[in-house]
GROMACS .gro file of N, CA and C in nm:
model
  177
    1MET      N    1   9.983  11.017 -18.768
    1MET     CA    2  10.048  11.132 -18.711
    1MET      C    3   9.939  11.224 -18.658
    2THR      N    4   9.961  11.277 -18.539
    2THR     CA    5   9.864  11.365 -18.476
    2THR      C    6   9.890  11.510 -18.516
    3ALA      N    7   9.800  11.599 -18.475
    3ALA     CA    8   9.819  11.742 -18.501
    3ALA      C    9   9.944  11.794 -18.431
    4ALA      N   10   9.987  11.727 -18.325
    4ALA     CA   11  10.110  11.763 -18.255
    4ALA      C   12  10.232  11.703 -18.324
    5GLN      N   13  10.211  11.643 -18.438
    5GLN     CA   14  10.314  11.582 -18.522
    5GLN      C   15  10.389  11.471 -18.449
    6GLU      N   16  10.315  11.391 -18.373
    6GLU     CA   17  10.370  11.274 -18.308
    6GLU      C   18  10.330  11.152 -18.391
    7VAL      N   19  10.426  11.069 -18.425
    7VAL     CA   20  10.396  10.947 -18.498
    7VAL      C   21  10.333  10.849 -18.400
    8LYS      N   22  10.215  10.799 -18.434
    8LYS     CA   23  10.142  10.710 -18.344
    8LYS      C   24  10.186  10.565 -18.358
    9GLU      N   25  10.218  10.523 -18.480
    9GLU     CA   26  10.250  10.383 -18.501
    9GLU      C   27  10.320  10.366 -18.635
   10VAL      N   28  10.408  10.268 -18.643
   10VAL     CA   29  10.473  10.229 -18.768
   10VAL      C   30  10.451  10.080 -18.785
   11VAL      N   31  10.390  10.042 -18.898
   11VAL     CA   32  10.364   9.902 -18.927
   11VAL      C   33  10.419   9.872 -19.065
   12ILE      N   34  10.507   9.773 -19.074
   12ILE     CA   35  10.563   9.733 -19.203
   12ILE      C   36  10.510   9.593 -19.234
   13LEU      N   37  10.429   9.584 -19.338
   13LEU     CA   38  10.371   9.456 -19.379
   13LEU      C   39  10.476   9.371 -19.448
   14LYS      N   40  10.461   9.239 -19.438
   14LYS     CA   41  10.556   9.149 -19.503
   14LYS      C   42  10.561   9.174 -19.653
   15SER      N   43  10.447   9.204 -19.714
   15SER     CA   44  10.444   9.227 -19.858
   15SER      C   45  10.530   9.348 -19.896
   16VAL      N   46  10.537   9.447 -19.809
   16VAL     CA   47  10.620   9.564 -19.835
   16VAL      C   48  10.767   9.529 -19.816
   17GLN      N   49  10.798   9.449 -19.716
   17GLN     CA   50  10.936   9.409 -19.690
   17GLN      C   51  10.995   9.334 -19.808
   18GLU      N   52  10.912   9.261 -19.880
   18GLU     CA   53  10.959   9.180 -19.991
   18GLU      C   54  10.988   9.261 -20.117
   19THR      N   55  10.949   9.388 -20.120
   19THR     CA   56  10.969   9.469 -20.240
   19THR      C   57  11.110   9.523 -20.251
   20GLY      N   58  11.188   9.511 -20.148
   20GLY     CA   59  11.326   9.557 -20.152
   20GLY      C   60  11.349   9.684 -20.073
   21LYS      N   61  11.474   9.704 -20.038
   21LYS     CA   62  11.516   9.815 -19.953
   21LYS      C   63  11.480   9.951 -20.012
   22GLU      N   64  11.509   9.972 -20.141
   22GLU     CA   65  11.486  10.103 -20.202
   22GLU      C   66  11.337  10.138 -20.204
   23ASN      N   67  11.254  10.041 -20.239
   23ASN     CA   68  11.110  10.066 -20.241
   23ASN      C   69  11.057  10.093 -20.101
   24LEU      N   70  11.106  10.018 -20.003
   24LEU     CA   71  11.063  10.039 -19.865
   24LEU      C   72  11.101  10.179 -19.818
   25GLU      N   73  11.223  10.221 -19.846
   25GLU     CA   74  11.267  10.356 -19.808
   25GLU      C   75  11.181  10.462 -19.875
   26LYS      N   76  11.152  10.444 -20.003
   26LYS     CA   77  11.069  10.539 -20.078
   26LYS      C   78  10.928  10.544 -20.019
   27ASP      N   79  10.872  10.428 -19.990
   27ASP     CA   80  10.736  10.422 -19.936
   27ASP      C   81  10.728  10.487 -19.798
   28ILE      N   82  10.828  10.464 -19.714
   28ILE     CA   83  10.829  10.525 -19.581
   28ILE      C   84  10.839  10.677 -19.593
   29LYS      N   85  10.926  10.725 -19.680
   29LYS     CA   86  10.942  10.869 -19.700
   29LYS      C   87  10.811  10.931 -19.748
   30GLU      N   88  10.747  10.870 -19.845
   30GLU     CA   89  10.622  10.923 -19.899
   30GLU      C   90  10.511  10.921 -19.794
   31ALA      N   91  10.502  10.814 -19.718
   31ALA     CA   92  10.399  10.805 -19.614
   31ALA      C   93  10.422  10.909 -19.506
   32TYR      N   94  10.547  10.928 -19.467
   32TYR     CA   95  10.579  11.028 -19.365
   32TYR      C   96  10.543  11.168 -19.414
   33ASN      N   97  10.579  11.199 -19.537
   33ASN     CA   98  10.549  11.331 -19.591
   33ASN      C   99  10.399  11.355 -19.601
   34ARG      N  100  10.322  11.253 -19.640
   34ARG     CA  101  10.176  11.267 -19.643
   34ARG      C  102  10.122  11.290 -19.502
   35ALA      N  103  10.177  11.221 -19.404
   35ALA     CA  104  10.133  11.236 -19.266
   35ALA      C  105  10.163  11.376 -19.214
   36VAL      N  106  10.278  11.432 -19.249
   36VAL     CA  107  10.312  11.568 -19.207
   36VAL      C  108  10.213  11.668 -19.265
   37VAL      N  109  10.182  11.655 -19.393
   37VAL     CA  110  10.085  11.744 -19.458
   37VAL      C  111   9.951  11.733 -19.387
   38HIS      N  112   9.908  11.611 -19.361
   38HIS     CA  113   9.780  11.589 -19.294
   38HIS      C  114   9.779  11.649 -19.153
   39SER      N  115   9.888  11.633 -19.080
   39SER     CA  116   9.893  11.688 -18.944
   39SER      C  117   9.891  11.840 -18.945
   40ARG      N  118   9.952  11.900 -19.045
   40ARG     CA  119   9.946  12.046 -19.058
   40ARG      C  120   9.803  12.091 -19.085
   41GLN      N  121   9.732  12.016 -19.169
   41GLN     CA  122   9.593  12.049 -19.197
   41GLN      C  123   9.508  12.036 -19.071
   42LEU      N  124   9.532  11.932 -18.992
   42LEU     CA  125   9.460  11.915 -18.867
   42LEU      C  126   9.489  12.029 -18.770
   43ALA      N  127   9.615  12.067 -18.760
   43ALA     CA  128   9.652  12.177 -18.670
   43ALA      C  129   9.587  12.307 -18.715
   44ALA      N  130   9.585  12.332 -18.846
   44ALA     CA  131   9.522  12.454 -18.898
   44ALA      C  132   9.373  12.453 -18.868
   45GLN      N  133   9.308  12.338 -18.884
   45GLN     CA  134   9.165  12.328 -18.854
   45GLN      C  135   9.139  12.351 -18.706
   46GLU      N  136   9.223  12.294 -18.621
   46GLU     CA  137   9.206  12.314 -18.477
   46GLU      C  138   9.224  12.461 -18.441
   47MET      N  139   9.322  12.528 -18.503
   47MET     CA  140   9.343  12.670 -18.477
   47MET      C  141   9.222  12.751 -18.524
   48GLN      N  142   9.170  12.716 -18.641
   48GLN     CA  143   9.054  12.787 -18.694
   48GLN      C  144   8.934  12.768 -18.601
   49ASP      N  145   8.916  12.648 -18.548
   49ASP     CA  146   8.806  12.622 -18.456
   49ASP      C  147   8.822  12.702 -18.327
   50ILE      N  148   8.946  12.720 -18.282
   50ILE     CA  149   8.972  12.794 -18.158
   50ILE      C  150   8.943  12.942 -18.176
   51VAL      N  151   8.994  13.002 -18.284
   51VAL     CA  152   8.979  13.146 -18.303
   51VAL      C  153   8.847  13.182 -18.368
   52GLY      N  154   8.782  13.085 -18.431
   52GLY     CA  155   8.649  13.108 -18.486
   52GLY      C  156   8.645  13.171 -18.624
   53PHE      N  157   8.759  13.191 -18.688
   53PHE     CA  158   8.760  13.244 -18.824
   53PHE      C  159   8.885  13.196 -18.895
   54ASN      N  160   8.887  13.216 -19.026
   54ASN     CA  161   8.997  13.170 -19.109
   54ASN      C  162   9.110  13.272 -19.107
   55MET      N  163   9.228  13.230 -19.060
   55MET     CA  164   9.344  13.319 -19.057
   55MET      C  165   9.426  13.297 -19.184
   56PRO      N  166   9.460  13.403 -19.256
   56PRO     CA  167   9.539  13.387 -19.378
   56PRO      C  168   9.672  13.316 -19.349
   57GLY      N  169   9.708  13.223 -19.436
   57GLY     CA  170   9.833  13.152 -19.421
   57GLY      C  171   9.827  13.033 -19.327
   58ILE      N  172   9.717  13.016 -19.257
   58ILE     CA  173   9.704  12.904 -19.163
   58ILE      C  174   9.628  12.789 -19.228
   59SER      N  175   9.530  12.819 -19.310
   59SER     CA  176   9.447  12.712 -19.367
   59SER      C  177   9.500  12.663 -19.498
   0.00000   0.00000   0.00000
């Protein structure tokens, strides 16, 4: 996921497919949520780089 919160790619490995529907759904949800957190961190870092200082609530 990019700082613009665009999903770049989704890859489901055969080993994950074999774990069952519930596990696959849980894994996708967890991966998506981690990606959102990471993209927010990237966006905050980009904003900090642009303005040149740490803005409260952004980092």
